[in-house]
mmCIF file of C-alpha atoms in Angstrom:
data_model
loop_
_atom_site.group_PDB
_atom_site.id
_atom_site.type_symbol
_atom_site.label_atom_id
_atom_site.label_comp_id
_atom_site.label_asym_id
_atom_site.label_seq_id
_atom_site.Cartn_x
_atom_site.Cartn_y
_atom_site.Cartn_z
ATOM 1 C CA MET K 192 -0.217 -0.263 -0.087
ATOM 2 C CA ASP K 193 2.442 2.155 -1.170
ATOM 3 C CA HIS K 194 1.316 6.127 -1.605
ATOM 4 C CA ASP K 195 2.497 9.354 -2.656
ATOM 5 C CA ARG K 196 1.834 11.799 0.171
ATOM 6 C CA THR K 197 2.589 14.872 -2.011
ATOM 7 C CA THR K 198 -0.142 15.217 -4.401
ATOM 8 C CA ASN K 199 -2.660 12.600 -2.936
ATOM 9 C CA PRO K 200 -2.643 13.035 0.858
ATOM 10 C CA LEU K 201 -4.208 10.123 2.871
ATOM 11 C CA SER K 202 -7.523 10.346 4.536
ATOM 12 C CA ALA K 203 -8.008 10.166 8.282
ATOM 13 C CA ASP K 204 -9.255 6.381 7.960
ATOM 14 C CA GLU K 205 -6.641 5.235 5.683
ATOM 15 C CA ALA K 206 -3.996 7.270 8.157
ATOM 16 C CA ASP K 207 -5.457 4.962 11.026
ATOM 17 C CA ALA K 208 -5.423 1.833 8.986
ATOM 18 C CA ARG K 209 -1.852 2.371 7.835
ATOM 19 C CA ALA K 210 -0.763 3.304 11.537
ATOM 20 C CA ARG K 211 -2.508 -0.011 12.888
ATOM 21 C CA GLN K 212 -1.046 -1.971 10.351
ATOM 22 C CA LEU K 213 2.537 -0.606 10.770
ATOM 23 C CA ILE K 214 2.122 -1.243 14.792
ATOM 24 C CA THR K 215 1.288 -5.111 13.734
ATOM 25 C CA GLU K 216 4.270 -5.552 11.790
ATOM 26 C CA ALA K 217 6.522 -4.015 14.879
ATOM 27 C CA TYR K 218 5.134 -6.621 17.171
ATOM 28 C CA ALA K 219 4.736 -9.607 14.942
ATOM 29 C CA PRO K 220 5.637 -12.678 16.143
ATOM 30 C CA PRO K 221 9.183 -12.963 14.936
ATOM 31 C CA TYR K 222 9.790 -9.959 17.747
ATOM 32 C CA GLU K 223 11.562 -11.646 20.550
ATOM 33 C CA VAL K 224 12.988 -9.732 23.716
ATOM 34 C CA PRO K 225 16.433 -11.219 24.707
ATOM 35 C CA THR K 226 16.698 -12.434 28.497
ATOM 36 C CA SER K 227 20.001 -13.138 28.527
ATOM 37 C CA TYR K 228 23.064 -13.296 26.675
ATOM 38 C CA ARG K 229 26.175 -15.506 26.546
ATOM 39 C CA ASP K 230 29.419 -14.382 25.615
ATOM 40 C CA GLU K 231 31.128 -17.287 23.563
ATOM 41 C CA THR K 232 34.454 -15.737 23.165
ATOM 42 C CA LYS K 233 37.442 -17.998 24.456
ATOM 43 C CA PRO K 234 39.594 -16.315 27.321
ATOM 44 C CA SER K 235 43.016 -16.459 26.992
ATOM 45 C CA ALA K 236 44.969 -19.243 28.459
ATOM 46 C CA TYR K 237 48.320 -17.610 29.381
ATOM 47 C CA GLU K 238 47.519 -13.934 29.933
ATOM 48 C CA PRO K 239 45.957 -12.290 33.021
ATOM 49 C CA THR K 240 42.440 -11.742 32.804
ATOM 50 C CA PRO K 241 41.468 -8.005 33.003
ATOM 51 C CA PRO K 242 39.285 -6.743 35.988
ATOM 52 C CA VAL K 243 35.478 -6.813 35.085
ATOM 53 C CA ALA K 244 33.009 -4.125 37.582
ATOM 54 C CA GLN K 245 30.404 -5.995 38.897
ATOM 55 C CA PRO K 246 26.913 -5.034 39.756
ATOM 56 C CA GLY K 247 26.265 -3.875 43.543
ATOM 57 C CA ARG K 248 28.301 -2.410 46.289
ATOM 58 C CA PRO K 249 32.105 -3.040 45.705
ATOM 59 C CA PRO K 250 33.920 -5.309 47.956
ATOM 60 C CA MET K 251 34.940 -4.052 51.130
ATOM 61 C CA SER K 252 36.592 -5.141 54.071
ATOM 62 C CA GLN K 253 34.620 -5.980 57.333
ATOM 63 C CA ARG K 254 35.611 -2.874 59.246
ATOM 64 C CA ALA K 255 34.756 -0.712 56.032
ATOM 65 C CA THR K 256 31.348 -2.553 55.588
ATOM 66 C CA ASN K 257 30.388 -1.956 59.378
ATOM 67 C CA ALA K 258 31.205 1.819 59.424
ATOM 68 C CA SER K 259 29.080 1.964 55.990
ATOM 69 C CA ALA K 260 26.326 0.257 57.746
ATOM 70 C CA LEU K 261 26.763 2.531 60.805
ATOM 71 C CA MET K 262 26.816 5.715 58.580
ATOM 72 C CA LEU K 263 23.354 4.384 56.782
ATOM 73 C CA SER K 264 21.789 3.766 60.177
ATOM 74 C CA GLY K 265 22.866 7.074 61.493
ATOM 75 C CA SER K 266 21.380 8.951 58.571
ATOM 76 C CA VAL K 267 18.113 7.185 58.914
ATOM 77 C CA LEU K 268 18.116 8.586 62.625
ATOM 78 C CA SER K 269 19.019 11.984 61.477
ATOM 79 C CA LEU K 270 16.249 12.018 58.975
ATOM 80 C CA SER K 271 13.993 10.943 61.784
ATOM 81 C CA VAL K 272 14.825 13.631 64.337
ATOM 82 C CA GLY K 273 15.140 16.231 61.190
ATOM 83 C CA GLY K 274 11.423 15.047 60.493
ATOM 84 C CA ALA K 275 9.971 15.673 63.967
ATOM 85 C CA THR K 276 11.966 19.223 64.625
ATOM 86 C CA SER K 277 10.632 20.096 61.304
ATOM 87 C CA LEU K 278 6.829 19.174 62.285
ATOM 88 C CA VAL K 279 7.365 20.815 65.861
ATOM 89 C CA LEU K 280 8.529 23.805 64.165
ATOM 90 C CA TYR K 281 5.810 23.724 61.628
ATOM 91 C CA THR K 282 2.854 23.180 64.429
ATOM 92 C CA LEU K 283 4.676 26.095 66.657
ATOM 93 C CA GLY K 284 4.681 28.191 63.139
ATOM 94 C CA GLN K 285 2.401 31.257 64.840
ATOM 95 C CA VAL K 286 4.276 31.444 68.123
ATOM 96 C CA ASP K 287 6.736 34.011 69.090
ATOM 97 C CA PRO K 288 10.784 33.249 68.209
ATOM 98 C CA VAL K 289 11.604 32.352 72.106
ATOM 99 C CA THR K 290 8.782 29.389 71.600
ATOM 100 C CA LEU K 291 10.027 28.560 68.360
ATOM 101 C CA ALA K 292 13.611 28.404 69.679
ATOM 102 C CA VAL K 293 12.757 26.338 72.464
ATOM 103 C CA GLY K 294 10.579 24.214 69.922
ATOM 104 C CA GLY K 295 13.675 23.883 67.921
ATOM 105 C CA ALA K 296 16.136 22.789 70.404
ATOM 106 C CA ALA K 297 13.886 20.603 72.555
ATOM 107 C CA PRO K 298 14.819 17.230 70.473
ATOM 108 C CA VAL K 299 18.427 18.107 70.299
ATOM 109 C CA ALA K 300 18.426 18.277 74.040
ATOM 110 C CA LEU K 301 16.480 15.558 74.514
ATOM 111 C CA LEU K 302 19.143 13.302 72.658
ATOM 112 C CA LEU K 303 21.936 15.067 74.413
ATOM 113 C CA ALA K 304 20.125 13.975 77.579
ATOM 114 C CA ALA K 305 19.944 10.331 76.677
ATOM 115 C CA GLY K 306 23.136 10.112 75.553
ATOM 116 C CA SER K 307 24.742 11.310 78.689
ATOM 117 C CA LEU K 308 22.530 9.254 80.783
ATOM 118 C CA LEU K 309 23.289 6.219 79.057
ATOM 119 C CA LYS K 310 27.586 7.566 79.161
ATOM 120 C CA ALA K 311 26.833 7.671 83.362
ATOM 121 C CA ALA K 312 25.159 4.438 83.333
ATOM 122 C CA SER K 313 28.203 2.751 81.607
ATOM 123 C CA ARG K 314 30.596 4.334 83.701
ATOM 124 C CA ALA K 315 28.569 3.196 86.705
ATOM 125 C CA LYS K 316 28.668 -0.378 85.563
ATOM 126 C CA ALA K 317 32.100 -0.079 85.136
ATOM 127 C CA ALA K 318 33.006 1.546 88.392
ATOM 128 C CA ALA K 319 31.105 -0.999 90.585
ATOM 129 C CA PRO K 320 33.891 -2.939 92.501
ATOM 130 C CA ALA K 321 34.111 -6.424 91.901
ATOM 131 C CA GLU K 322 33.341 -8.830 94.866
ATOM 132 C CA VAL K 323 36.226 -10.607 96.192
ATOM 133 C CA HIS K 324 36.149 -13.491 98.587
ATOM 134 C CA ASN K 325 39.566 -14.275 99.914
ATOM 135 C CA HIS K 326 39.569 -17.690 102.070
ATOM 136 C CA PHE K 327 43.202 -17.987 103.967
ATOM 137 C CA THR K 328 43.785 -21.098 106.355
ATOM 138 C CA GLY K 329 46.771 -20.170 108.969
ATOM 139 C CA PRO K 330 47.845 -16.594 110.322
ATOM 140 C CA VAL K 331 47.278 -13.713 108.128
ATOM 141 C CA ARG K 332 48.653 -10.317 108.311
ATOM 142 C CA GLN K 333 47.418 -7.219 106.301
ATOM 143 C CA GLU K 334 49.637 -3.935 105.787
ATOM 144 C CA THR K 335 48.106 -0.579 104.573
ATOM 145 C CA THR K 336 50.093 2.109 102.814
ATOM 146 C CA ASN K 337 48.501 5.601 102.784
ATOM 147 C CA ILE K 338 50.730 8.388 100.315
ATOM 148 C CA SER K 339 49.203 11.936 100.821
ATOM 149 C CA GLY K 340 50.446 14.771 98.622
ATOM 150 C CA THR K 341 50.052 18.404 98.341
ATOM 151 C CA ALA K 342 49.936 20.798 95.285
ATOM 152 C CA ARG K 343 49.788 24.265 95.777
ATOM 153 C CA GLY K 344 50.281 27.895 93.487
ATOM 154 C CA LEU K 345 50.743 28.350 90.022
ATOM 155 C CA VAL K 346 53.813 26.118 89.286
ATOM 156 C CA ALA K 347 52.875 23.490 91.506
ATOM 157 C CA ARG K 348 55.480 21.757 94.101
ATOM 158 C CA THR K 349 54.327 18.481 94.859
ATOM 159 C CA THR K 350 55.352 16.598 98.491
ATOM 160 C CA ASN K 351 54.790 13.109 98.854
ATOM 161 C CA ARG K 352 54.963 12.231 102.287
ATOM 162 C CA PHE K 353 55.257 8.052 102.968
ATOM 163 C CA ASP K 354 53.162 7.247 106.216
ATOM 164 C CA GLY K 355 54.304 3.415 106.490
#
């Protein structure tokens, strides 16, 4: 159905039929979408093989992988804190600047307080003395040594006195 468009243009029905014919021919059964590809070239037996970029994350050490996961987790946490701060500031949008400052600083102050509480709890756990039970048979002699020192002035002069 060849047609000379310059002298005799197609009518709307003919143009529609021609478009449908072209679309049908384009999607006819010999049309196949490749789903895989196999490279049939033989690799060299004696030369080193060049590196090939692999999809996904590049190989890293365990320490780098842990640091990467920590950074990703931190970014999610900062996103949630930032979203909460934005919500508070949006809610407080019609109030005076002092209230806005308090509302913006509240989440940060809460995180700092929680961090110092965790740090103090871990220090208290580490400072707790371990229970020591000594069982002796026979006579026991116990000696105690106290060392006291004083430091005074801008340039400190330290004097240690041994009481023994």
